[in-house]
PDB file of C-alpha atoms in Angstrom:
ATOM      1  CA  MET A  21      76.713-135.021  22.846  1.00 35.00           C
ATOM      2  CA  ALA A  22      75.289-133.290  19.782  1.00 37.00           C
ATOM      3  CA  VAL A  23      77.162-133.633  16.534  1.00 36.00           C
ATOM      4  CA  LEU A  24      77.872-130.344  14.897  1.00 34.00           C
ATOM      5  CA  ASP A  25      77.544-131.331  11.164  1.00 33.00           C
ATOM      6  CA  ALA A  26      76.798-129.065   8.236  1.00 33.00           C
ATOM      7  CA  GLU A  27      73.051-129.497   8.556  1.00 34.00           C
ATOM      8  CA  THR A  28      73.189-128.529  12.257  1.00 31.00           C
ATOM      9  CA  LEU A  29      75.262-125.433  11.501  1.00 33.00           C
ATOM     10  CA  ALA A  30      73.059-124.251   8.614  1.00 34.00           C
ATOM     11  CA  PRO A  31      70.832-121.278   9.322  1.00 37.00           C
ATOM     12  CA  ALA A  32      67.272-122.391  10.449  1.00 37.00           C
ATOM     13  CA  THR A  33      65.658-119.521   8.641  1.00 39.00           C
ATOM     14  CA  THR A  34      64.254-119.720   5.063  1.00 39.00           C
ATOM     15  CA  PRO A  35      65.536-117.116   2.440  1.00 43.00           C
ATOM     16  CA  PRO A  36      63.727-113.834   2.660  1.00 46.00           C
ATOM     17  CA  PRO A  37      60.732-113.596   0.263  1.00 49.00           C
ATOM     18  CA  ALA A  38      61.224-111.610  -3.000  1.00 55.00           C
ATOM     19  CA  ARG A  39      59.698-108.127  -3.043  1.00 65.00           C
ATOM     20  CA  LEU A  40      56.391-107.980  -4.864  1.00 78.00           C
ATOM     21  CA  SER A  41      55.909-106.225  -8.195  1.00 87.00           C
ATOM     22  CA  LYS A  42      54.018-102.975  -7.766  1.00 89.00           C
ATOM     23  CA  ILE A  43      50.625-102.080  -9.356  1.00 92.00           C
ATOM     24  CA  SER A  44      49.719 -98.621 -10.289  1.00 92.00           C
ATOM     25  CA  GLN A  45      46.697 -96.924  -8.840  1.00 94.00           C
ATOM     26  CA  GLU A  46      45.343 -96.512 -12.295  1.00 93.00           C
ATOM     27  CA  ASP A  47      45.565-100.199 -13.122  1.00 94.00           C
ATOM     28  CA  PHE A  48      44.030-101.102  -9.725  1.00 94.00           C
ATOM     29  CA  ASP A  49      41.137 -98.784 -10.459  1.00 94.00           C
ATOM     30  CA  ALA A  50      40.649-100.330 -13.846  1.00 94.00           C
ATOM     31  CA  MET A  51      40.445-103.760 -12.181  1.00 94.00           C
ATOM     32  CA  VAL A  52      37.791-102.432  -9.800  1.00 95.00           C
ATOM     33  CA  GLN A  53      35.763-100.824 -12.486  1.00 94.00           C
ATOM     34  CA  GLU A  54      35.915-103.937 -14.685  1.00 94.00           C
ATOM     35  CA  SER A  55      34.377-105.938 -11.828  1.00 94.00           C
ATOM     36  CA  ILE A  56      31.594-103.227 -11.365  1.00 94.00           C
ATOM     37  CA  ASP A  57      30.846-103.219 -15.160  1.00 95.00           C
ATOM     38  CA  THR A  58      31.147-106.953 -15.845  1.00 95.00           C
ATOM     39  CA  PHE A  59      29.765-108.513 -12.788  1.00 93.00           C
ATOM     40  CA  ASP A  60      27.535-105.751 -11.308  1.00 94.00           C
ATOM     41  CA  MET A  61      29.529-105.604  -8.139  1.00 94.00           C
ATOM     42  CA  GLU A  62      29.082-102.929  -5.553  1.00 94.00           C
ATOM     43  CA  PRO A  63      32.118-100.675  -5.348  1.00 93.00           C
ATOM     44  CA  GLU A  64      33.220-102.076  -2.012  1.00 93.00           C
ATOM     45  CA  GLU A  65      32.935-105.731  -3.262  1.00 95.00           C
ATOM     46  CA  ALA A  66      34.764-104.881  -6.413  1.00 94.00           C
ATOM     47  CA  VAL A  67      37.673-103.392  -4.313  1.00 95.00           C
ATOM     48  CA  GLU A  68      37.881-106.563  -2.296  1.00 95.00           C
ATOM     49  CA  SER A  69      37.868-108.661  -5.455  1.00 95.00           C
ATOM     50  CA  ALA A  70      40.666-106.575  -6.843  1.00 94.00           C
ATOM     51  CA  LEU A  71      42.723-106.952  -3.690  1.00 96.00           C
ATOM     52  CA  GLU A  72      42.272-110.638  -3.798  1.00 96.00           C
ATOM     53  CA  GLU A  73      43.290-110.862  -7.422  1.00 95.00           C
ATOM     54  CA  CYS A  74      46.454-108.855  -6.628  1.00 94.00           C
ATOM     55  CA  ALA A  75      47.304-111.138  -3.767  1.00 95.00           C
ATOM     56  CA  MET A  76      47.029-114.188  -6.126  1.00 94.00           C
ATOM     57  CA  GLN A  77      49.267-112.354  -8.726  1.00 94.00           C
ATOM     58  CA  LYS A  78      51.676-111.350  -5.905  1.00 92.00           C
ATOM     59  CA  ARG A  79      51.248-107.683  -6.618  1.00 94.00           C
ATOM     60  CA  ASP A  80      52.339-104.958  -4.178  1.00 93.00           C
ATOM     61  CA  VAL A  81      49.324-102.879  -3.110  1.00 93.00           C
ATOM     62  CA  SER A  82      51.088-100.962  -0.311  1.00 92.00           C
ATOM     63  CA  ALA A  83      50.800 -97.677  -2.241  1.00 92.00           C
ATOM     64  CA  ILE A  84      47.237 -98.227  -3.285  1.00 93.00           C
ATOM     65  CA  CYS A  85      44.206 -96.209  -2.122  1.00 94.00           C
ATOM     66  CA  LYS A  86      41.838 -99.023  -1.530  1.00 93.00           C
ATOM     67  CA  LYS A  87      38.591 -97.298  -2.579  1.00 90.00           C
ATOM     68  CA  ALA A  88      36.597 -97.210  -5.771  1.00 86.00           C
ATOM     69  CA  ASP A  89      37.811 -94.385  -8.085  1.00 87.00           C
ATOM     70  CA  GLY A  90      41.113 -94.504  -6.156  1.00 87.00           C
ATOM     71  CA  VAL A  91      42.843 -91.810  -8.193  1.00 86.00           C
ATOM     72  CA  ASN A  92      40.372 -89.159  -7.081  1.00 92.00           C
ATOM     73  CA  ALA A  93      40.073 -90.692  -3.567  1.00 92.00           C
ATOM     74  CA  ARG A  94      43.782 -90.604  -3.221  1.00 93.00           C
ATOM     75  CA  GLU A  95      43.981 -86.869  -4.074  1.00 94.00           C
ATOM     76  CA  ALA A  96      41.524 -86.155  -1.203  1.00 94.00           C
ATOM     77  CA  LEU A  97      43.632 -87.901   1.434  1.00 95.00           C
ATOM     78  CA  PRO A  98      45.020 -85.401   3.945  1.00 96.00           C
ATOM     79  CA  ILE A  99      48.590 -86.505   3.422  1.00 97.00           C
ATOM     80  CA  VAL A 100      48.289 -85.998  -0.285  1.00 96.00           C
ATOM     81  CA  VAL A 101      46.601 -82.653   0.183  1.00 97.00           C
ATOM     82  CA  ALA A 102      49.462 -81.656   2.546  1.00 98.00           C
ATOM     83  CA  PHE A 103      52.104 -82.881  -0.028  1.00 98.00           C
ATOM     84  CA  ARG A 104      50.503 -80.704  -2.772  1.00 97.00           C
ATOM     85  CA  LYS A 105      50.539 -77.702  -0.498  1.00 98.00           C
ATOM     86  CA  LEU A 106      54.161 -78.266   0.503  1.00 98.00           C
ATOM     87  CA  ASP A 107      55.271 -78.891  -3.132  1.00 97.00           C
ATOM     88  CA  ALA A 108      53.661 -75.594  -4.166  1.00 97.00           C
ATOM     89  CA  GLN A 109      55.816 -73.692  -1.707  1.00 97.00           C
ATOM     90  CA  LEU A 110      59.119 -74.950  -3.009  1.00 96.00           C
ATOM     91  CA  PRO A 111      60.797 -73.247  -5.983  1.00 94.00           C
ATOM     92  CA  LYS A 112      62.845 -75.451  -8.312  1.00 92.00           C
ATOM     93  CA  GLY A 113      66.653 -75.266  -8.371  1.00 92.00           C
ATOM     94  CA  VAL A 114      67.564 -74.554  -4.833  1.00 94.00           C
ATOM     95  CA  PRO A 115      71.268 -75.768  -4.317  1.00 93.00           C
ATOM     96  CA  LEU A 116      72.407 -78.233  -1.728  1.00 92.00           C
ATOM     97  CA  PRO A 117      74.048 -76.648   1.314  1.00 90.00           C
ATOM     98  CA  GLY A 118      77.864 -76.657   1.249  1.00 83.00           C
ATOM     99  CA  THR A 119      78.193 -76.037  -2.449  1.00 82.00           C
ATOM    100  CA  THR A 120      79.529 -72.756  -3.891  1.00 75.00           C
ATOM    101  CA  GLU A 121      76.227 -72.084  -5.786  1.00 76.00           C
ATOM    102  CA  GLN A 122      73.990 -69.533  -4.082  1.00 74.00           C
ATOM    103  CA  THR A 123      70.229 -69.501  -4.268  1.00 70.00           C
ATOM    104  CA  THR A 124      68.448 -66.681  -6.097  1.00 68.00           C
ATOM    105  CA  HIS A 125      64.964 -67.732  -5.129  1.00 75.00           C
ATOM    106  CA  GLU A 126      62.640 -66.018  -2.831  1.00 84.00           C
ATOM    107  CA  LEU A 127      61.548 -68.352  -0.063  1.00 93.00           C
ATOM    108  CA  ASP A 128      58.596 -67.751   2.209  1.00 95.00           C
ATOM    109  CA  ALA A 129      59.690 -69.446   5.439  1.00 96.00           C
ATOM    110  CA  ALA A 130      56.423 -69.009   7.141  1.00 97.00           C
ATOM    111  CA  LYS A 131      54.497 -70.719   4.455  1.00 98.00           C
ATOM    112  CA  ILE A 132      57.012 -73.457   4.129  1.00 98.00           C
ATOM    113  CA  ALA A 133      56.832 -74.061   7.921  1.00 98.00           C
ATOM    114  CA  GLU A 134      53.034 -74.189   7.745  1.00 98.00           C
ATOM    115  CA  ALA A 135      53.135 -76.790   4.879  1.00 98.00           C
ATOM    116  CA  ILE A 136      55.741 -78.862   6.673  1.00 99.00           C
ATOM    117  CA  ASP A 137      53.519 -78.835   9.800  1.00 98.00           C
ATOM    118  CA  ASP A 138      50.549 -80.022   7.751  1.00 98.00           C
ATOM    119  CA  VAL A 139      52.490 -83.031   6.505  1.00 98.00           C
ATOM    120  CA  ARG A 140      53.637 -84.034   9.893  1.00 98.00           C
ATOM    121  CA  SER A 141      50.103 -83.604  11.261  1.00 98.00           C
ATOM    122  CA  ALA A 142      48.688 -85.797   8.453  1.00 97.00           C
ATOM    123  CA  ILE A 143      51.156 -88.511   9.260  1.00 97.00           C
ATOM    124  CA  THR A 144      50.649 -88.443  13.003  1.00 95.00           C
ATOM    125  CA  SER A 145      46.857 -88.483  12.644  1.00 95.00           C
ATOM    126  CA  CYS A 146      46.876 -91.965  11.172  1.00 92.00           C
ATOM    127  CA  SER A 147      44.997 -94.336  13.598  1.00 86.00           C
ATOM    128  CA  ASP A 148      47.561 -97.049  13.645  1.00 91.00           C
ATOM    129  CA  ASP A 149      50.858 -98.302  12.150  1.00 93.00           C
ATOM    130  CA  ASP A 150      49.252-100.179   9.222  1.00 92.00           C
ATOM    131  CA  GLU A 151      47.215 -97.205   8.196  1.00 93.00           C
ATOM    132  CA  ARG A 152      50.345 -94.894   8.579  1.00 96.00           C
ATOM    133  CA  ALA A 153      52.477 -97.249   6.467  1.00 95.00           C
ATOM    134  CA  ASN A 154      49.753 -97.364   3.699  1.00 95.00           C
ATOM    135  CA  MET A 155      49.442 -93.531   3.722  1.00 96.00           C
ATOM    136  CA  LEU A 156      53.239 -93.093   3.580  1.00 97.00           C
ATOM    137  CA  CYS A 157      53.434 -95.475   0.646  1.00 96.00           C
ATOM    138  CA  ILE A 158      50.559 -93.697  -1.254  1.00 96.00           C
ATOM    139  CA  ALA A 159      52.218 -90.345  -0.512  1.00 96.00           C
ATOM    140  CA  ALA A 160      55.611 -91.582  -1.678  1.00 96.00           C
ATOM    141  CA  ASP A 161      53.983 -92.975  -4.838  1.00 94.00           C
ATOM    142  CA  VAL A 162      52.723 -89.436  -5.676  1.00 95.00           C
ATOM    143  CA  GLY A 163      56.063 -87.669  -4.751  1.00 97.00           C
ATOM    144  CA  LEU A 164      56.136 -86.811  -1.013  1.00 98.00           C
ATOM    145  CA  THR A 165      59.388 -88.410  -0.130  1.00 98.00           C
ATOM    146  CA  GLY A 166      61.382 -86.529  -2.772  1.00 98.00           C
ATOM    147  CA  CYS A 167      59.480 -83.390  -1.833  1.00 98.00           C
ATOM    148  CA  ALA A 168      60.256 -83.724   1.893  1.00 98.00           C
ATOM    149  CA  LEU A 169      63.957 -84.281   0.997  1.00 98.00           C
ATOM    150  CA  TYR A 170      63.976 -81.219  -1.173  1.00 98.00           C
ATOM    151  CA  ALA A 171      62.087 -79.168   1.460  1.00 98.00           C
ATOM    152  CA  CYS A 172      65.223 -79.588   3.679  1.00 98.00           C
ATOM    153  CA  ARG A 173      67.270 -77.746   1.073  1.00 96.00           C
ATOM    154  CA  CYS A 174      64.833 -75.011   0.827  1.00 97.00           C
ATOM    155  CA  ALA A 175      64.611 -74.719   4.574  1.00 97.00           C
ATOM    156  CA  ALA A 176      68.385 -74.544   4.774  1.00 96.00           C
ATOM    157  CA  ALA A 177      68.246 -71.742   2.189  1.00 94.00           C
ATOM    158  CA  THR A 178      66.246 -69.586   4.403  1.00 94.00           C
ATOM    159  CA  ALA A 179      68.964 -69.643   7.046  1.00 93.00           C
ATOM    160  CA  ASP A 180      66.320 -70.568   9.681  1.00 96.00           C
ATOM    161  CA  SER A 181      67.946 -73.390  11.449  1.00 97.00           C
ATOM    162  CA  ALA A 182      64.673 -74.174  13.383  1.00 98.00           C
ATOM    163  CA  LEU A 183      62.896 -74.545  10.172  1.00 98.00           C
ATOM    164  CA  LEU A 184      65.561 -76.835   8.855  1.00 98.00           C
ATOM    165  CA  VAL A 185      65.251 -78.962  12.073  1.00 99.00           C
ATOM    166  CA  ASN A 186      61.442 -79.305  11.598  1.00 99.00           C
ATOM    167  CA  ALA A 187      61.958 -80.192   7.861  1.00 99.00           C
ATOM    168  CA  LEU A 188      64.454 -82.941   8.736  1.00 99.00           C
ATOM    169  CA  HIS A 189      61.946 -84.266  11.251  1.00 99.00           C
ATOM    170  CA  ALA A 190      59.217 -84.228   8.702  1.00 99.00           C
ATOM    171  CA  LEU A 191      61.531 -86.155   6.283  1.00 99.00           C
ATOM    172  CA  LYS A 192      62.133 -88.615   9.115  1.00 99.00           C
ATOM    173  CA  ASP A 193      58.317 -89.113   9.539  1.00 98.00           C
ATOM    174  CA  CYS A 194      58.019 -89.710   5.825  1.00 98.00           C
ATOM    175  CA  LEU A 195      60.448 -92.642   5.903  1.00 98.00           C
ATOM    176  CA  GLY A 196      58.348 -94.898   8.104  1.00 97.00           C
ATOM    177  CA  ALA A 197      57.731 -97.585   5.399  1.00 96.00           C
ATOM    178  CA  GLN A 198      59.756 -99.619   2.924  1.00 95.00           C
ATOM    179  CA  MET A 199      58.530 -97.705  -0.282  1.00 95.00           C
ATOM    180  CA  PRO A 200      59.512 -94.246   0.919  1.00 97.00           C
ATOM    181  CA  ARG A 201      62.955 -95.604   1.806  1.00 98.00           C
ATOM    182  CA  ASP A 202      63.192 -97.027  -1.737  1.00 96.00           C
ATOM    183  CA  VAL A 203      62.484 -93.505  -3.112  1.00 97.00           C
ATOM    184  CA  PHE A 204      64.953 -92.042  -0.678  1.00 98.00           C
ATOM    185  CA  VAL A 205      67.751 -94.188  -2.170  1.00 98.00           C
ATOM    186  CA  HIS A 206      66.554 -93.452  -5.719  1.00 97.00           C
ATOM    187  CA  CYS A 207      66.664 -89.680  -4.884  1.00 97.00           C
ATOM    188  CA  LYS A 208      70.322 -90.071  -3.613  1.00 97.00           C
ATOM    189  CA  GLY A 209      69.176 -88.869  -0.235  1.00 98.00           C
ATOM    190  CA  SER A 210      72.242 -90.088   1.527  1.00 98.00           C
ATOM    191  CA  ILE A 211      74.395 -87.508  -0.302  1.00 98.00           C
ATOM    192  CA  GLU A 212      71.991 -84.791   0.939  1.00 97.00           C
ATOM    193  CA  LEU A 213      72.144 -85.931   4.506  1.00 98.00           C
ATOM    194  CA  CYS A 214      75.942 -86.114   4.402  1.00 98.00           C
ATOM    195  CA  ALA A 215      75.928 -82.482   3.253  1.00 98.00           C
ATOM    196  CA  TYR A 216      73.885 -81.552   6.305  1.00 98.00           C
ATOM    197  CA  LEU A 217      76.180 -83.492   8.719  1.00 98.00           C
ATOM    198  CA  THR A 218      79.272 -81.670   7.362  1.00 97.00           C
ATOM    199  CA  THR A 219      77.889 -78.202   6.573  1.00 97.00           C
ATOM    200  CA  TYR A 220      76.038 -77.917  10.001  1.00 98.00           C
ATOM    201  CA  ALA A 221      78.447 -80.004  12.079  1.00 97.00           C
ATOM    202  CA  ASP A 222      78.731 -77.116  14.664  1.00 98.00           C
ATOM    203  CA  ASP A 223      74.932 -76.761  14.912  1.00 98.00           C
ATOM    204  CA  VAL A 224      74.000 -79.504  17.440  1.00 98.00           C
ATOM    205  CA  GLN A 225      70.241 -79.251  16.791  1.00 99.00           C
ATOM    206  CA  VAL A 226      70.602 -79.676  13.063  1.00 99.00           C
ATOM    207  CA  ALA A 227      73.263 -82.357  13.434  1.00 98.00           C
ATOM    208  CA  THR A 228      71.027 -84.299  15.862  1.00 99.00           C
ATOM    209  CA  ALA A 229      67.987 -84.078  13.561  1.00 99.00           C
ATOM    210  CA  THR A 230      70.090 -85.248  10.674  1.00 99.00           C
ATOM    211  CA  CYS A 231      71.290 -88.328  12.582  1.00 99.00           C
ATOM    212  CA  VAL A 232      67.632 -89.187  13.305  1.00 99.00           C
ATOM    213  CA  VAL A 233      66.943 -89.099   9.583  1.00 99.00           C
ATOM    214  CA  VAL A 234      70.007 -91.250   8.849  1.00 99.00           C
ATOM    215  CA  GLU A 235      68.693 -93.862  11.321  1.00 99.00           C
ATOM    216  CA  ALA A 236      65.204 -93.878   9.801  1.00 99.00           C
ATOM    217  CA  ALA A 237      66.405 -94.189   6.229  1.00 99.00           C
ATOM    218  CA  ALA A 238      68.623 -97.096   7.077  1.00 98.00           C
ATOM    219  CA  SER A 239      66.025 -99.012   9.049  1.00 98.00           C
ATOM    220  CA  LYS A 240      65.295-102.382   7.432  1.00 96.00           C
ATOM    221  CA  HIS A 241      66.756-101.111   4.140  1.00 97.00           C
ATOM    222  CA  GLU A 242      70.039-102.682   3.027  1.00 96.00           C
ATOM    223  CA  ALA A 243      70.348-100.386  -0.063  1.00 96.00           C
ATOM    224  CA  SER A 244      70.055 -97.328   2.127  1.00 98.00           C
ATOM    225  CA  LYS A 245      72.729 -98.526   4.495  1.00 98.00           C
ATOM    226  CA  ASP A 246      74.988 -99.091   1.412  1.00 97.00           C
ATOM    227  CA  ALA A 247      74.143 -95.678   0.054  1.00 98.00           C
ATOM    228  CA  HIS A 248      74.957 -94.112   3.459  1.00 98.00           C
ATOM    229  CA  VAL A 249      78.396 -95.761   3.497  1.00 97.00           C
ATOM    230  CA  LYS A 250      79.162 -94.744  -0.049  1.00 97.00           C
ATOM    231  CA  ALA A 251      78.219 -91.206   0.611  1.00 98.00           C
ATOM    232  CA  GLY A 252      80.633 -91.030   3.648  1.00 97.00           C
ATOM    233  CA  ILE A 253      77.986 -90.758   6.335  1.00 98.00           C
ATOM    234  CA  PRO A 254      79.748 -93.031   8.911  1.00 97.00           C
ATOM    235  CA  THR A 255      82.848 -90.856   8.827  1.00 96.00           C
ATOM    236  CA  ALA A 256      80.573 -87.752   9.225  1.00 97.00           C
ATOM    237  CA  LEU A 257      78.810 -89.454  12.157  1.00 96.00           C
ATOM    238  CA  VAL A 258      82.026 -90.063  13.987  1.00 94.00           C
ATOM    239  CA  GLY A 259      82.891 -86.440  13.577  1.00 95.00           C
ATOM    240  CA  ILE A 260      79.476 -85.351  14.991  1.00 95.00           C
ATOM    241  CA  PHE A 261      79.915 -87.772  17.947  1.00 91.00           C
ATOM    242  CA  GLU A 262      83.389 -86.332  18.740  1.00 92.00           C
ATOM    243  CA  LYS A 263      82.321 -82.674  18.293  1.00 94.00           C
ATOM    244  CA  HIS A 264      79.176 -83.079  20.511  1.00 94.00           C
ATOM    245  CA  ALA A 265      80.513 -85.566  22.923  1.00 90.00           C
ATOM    246  CA  ASP A 266      78.876 -83.862  25.923  1.00 90.00           C
ATOM    247  CA  ASP A 267      75.452 -83.535  24.421  1.00 95.00           C
ATOM    248  CA  ASP A 268      73.429 -86.663  25.345  1.00 94.00           C
ATOM    249  CA  ALA A 269      70.698 -86.106  22.728  1.00 96.00           C
ATOM    250  CA  ALA A 270      73.254 -85.720  19.892  1.00 97.00           C
ATOM    251  CA  CYS A 271      75.364 -88.699  21.113  1.00 94.00           C
ATOM    252  CA  LEU A 272      72.342 -90.986  21.365  1.00 95.00           C
ATOM    253  CA  ALA A 273      70.981 -90.002  17.950  1.00 97.00           C
ATOM    254  CA  CYS A 274      74.473 -90.516  16.426  1.00 96.00           C
ATOM    255  CA  VAL A 275      74.890 -93.981  18.151  1.00 94.00           C
ATOM    256  CA  GLU A 276      71.470 -95.096  16.908  1.00 97.00           C
ATOM    257  CA  ALA A 277      72.319 -94.018  13.335  1.00 98.00           C
ATOM    258  CA  MET A 278      75.612 -95.914  13.562  1.00 97.00           C
ATOM    259  CA  ARG A 279      73.997 -99.004  15.062  1.00 96.00           C
ATOM    260  CA  ARG A 280      71.265 -99.023  12.370  1.00 98.00           C
ATOM    261  CA  ILE A 281      73.866 -98.957   9.613  1.00 97.00           C
ATOM    262  CA  ALA A 282      75.689-101.811  11.246  1.00 96.00           C
ATOM    263  CA  THR A 283      72.620-103.990  11.700  1.00 96.00           C
ATOM    264  CA  ALA A 284      71.407-106.583   9.101  1.00 95.00           C
ATOM    265  CA  ASP A 285      67.717-106.064   9.540  1.00 96.00           C
ATOM    266  CA  ASP A 286      66.306-105.863   5.962  1.00 95.00           C
ATOM    267  CA  PRO A 287      63.566-108.537   5.729  1.00 90.00           C
ATOM    268  CA  THR A 288      63.655-108.575   1.953  1.00 86.00           C
ATOM    269  CA  PRO A 289      67.157-107.507   0.944  1.00 81.00           C
ATOM    270  CA  MET A 290      67.941-106.977  -2.724  1.00 79.00           C
ATOM    271  CA  GLN A 291      71.663-107.360  -1.961  1.00 78.00           C
ATOM    272  CA  ALA A 292      73.908-109.216   0.545  1.00 86.00           C
ATOM    273  CA  SER A 293      74.113-107.400   3.862  1.00 92.00           C
ATOM    274  CA  GLY A 294      77.231-105.449   4.435  1.00 94.00           C
ATOM    275  CA  ALA A 295      76.483-104.873   8.082  1.00 92.00           C
ATOM    276  CA  PHE A 296      79.653-106.604   9.510  1.00 93.00           C
ATOM    277  CA  ARG A 297      81.829-104.670   7.020  1.00 95.00           C
ATOM    278  CA  TYR A 298      80.201-101.337   7.877  1.00 95.00           C
ATOM    279  CA  ALA A 299      80.555-102.045  11.662  1.00 94.00           C
ATOM    280  CA  ARG A 300      84.267-102.992  11.160  1.00 94.00           C
ATOM    281  CA  ASP A 301      85.005 -99.977   9.097  1.00 94.00           C
ATOM    282  CA  MET A 302      83.216 -97.525  11.438  1.00 91.00           C
ATOM    283  CA  GLY A 303      85.236 -99.091  14.324  1.00 91.00           C
ATOM    284  CA  LYS A 304      88.463 -98.601  12.509  1.00 91.00           C
ATOM    285  CA  GLY A 305      87.468 -95.110  11.495  1.00 90.00           C
ATOM    286  CA  GLY A 306      87.311 -93.921  15.059  1.00 91.00           C
ATOM    287  CA  GLY A 307      83.738 -94.945  15.913  1.00 89.00           C
ATOM    288  CA  ALA A 308      84.764 -97.557  18.564  1.00 90.00           C
ATOM    289  CA  VAL A 309      87.038 -95.160  20.410  1.00 90.00           C
ATOM    290  CA  ALA A 310      84.509 -92.322  20.247  1.00 86.00           C
ATOM    291  CA  VAL A 311      81.780 -94.504  21.707  1.00 84.00           C
ATOM    292  CA  LEU A 312      83.991 -96.027  24.358  1.00 87.00           C
ATOM    293  CA  SER A 313      85.055 -92.619  25.376  1.00 85.00           C
ATOM    294  CA  ALA A 314      81.466 -91.418  25.711  1.00 82.00           C
ATOM    295  CA  ILE A 315      80.610 -94.465  27.788  1.00 83.00           C
ATOM    296  CA  LYS A 316      83.517 -93.841  30.139  1.00 85.00           C
ATOM    297  CA  ARG A 317      82.725 -90.102  30.403  1.00 82.00           C
ATOM    298  CA  ARG A 318      79.013 -90.905  31.317  1.00 83.00           C
ATOM    299  CA  ALA A 319      79.969 -93.712  33.681  1.00 83.00           C
ATOM    300  CA  SER A 320      82.129 -91.256  35.609  1.00 82.00           C
ATOM    301  CA  ARG A 321      79.082 -89.129  36.342  1.00 80.00           C
ATOM    302  CA  LEU A 322      77.340 -92.018  38.141  1.00 76.00           C
TER     303      LEU A 322
END
């Protein structure tokens, strides 16, 4: 019979690795150019040399355009071109929905919609997950994540709910890597999402799309989960779940968002996981009863 001592009970996994320090595109380009000038390397060889040096220095190159003259090469990337186009269509100072402040800006819904579609197309055109993650990090580094978050405000200000839904889905697409989720937290995105969940609680399409973004932002990101909780998103999710209890898509999106917040899945957490506490609080706040009621209701249809 095995003896359950302290060593046996200790977790078998090693502590998560620390996050790497980032290097700017300009500094990376300087490393490449130095190799070309000093050692007469070909551009491709100089890029590989710079990547190897960054690996030895434990530098994060996830947001780097891995080409010679990367600054200019980065600007030519479809996702960066799409970001610049979207950014040009969004006036500054549009208020968050649910506030008493009214927008006085003229918004061209058709042009905003076209620019949002271009962003989504650029993301989906990536050949594989690794390329998509690299492109999303590059785009986040130049400002796409914050722009996509703000585009939702502008879409809401047009009073076109279909445009808002598409903008929310574009934001979800932009959050498919760690760095964009870092930016999302920095931009206080959870507060914005909670505003959509409460302001548009009766609009099942907007509420569902917002739940999808909540789940994407919290994926493998402890700081985002914590920001969601502090913004009041779990309470808003329970409200959406109860209000749209008979809508399968809304309930599924809501449950996935709740589950993600209550899951400790961040591979490199910068803070201790609060997943257990979040799950407990959501359960006490009506989440457990709401989910159980939904299960019973759907089981009765079988």
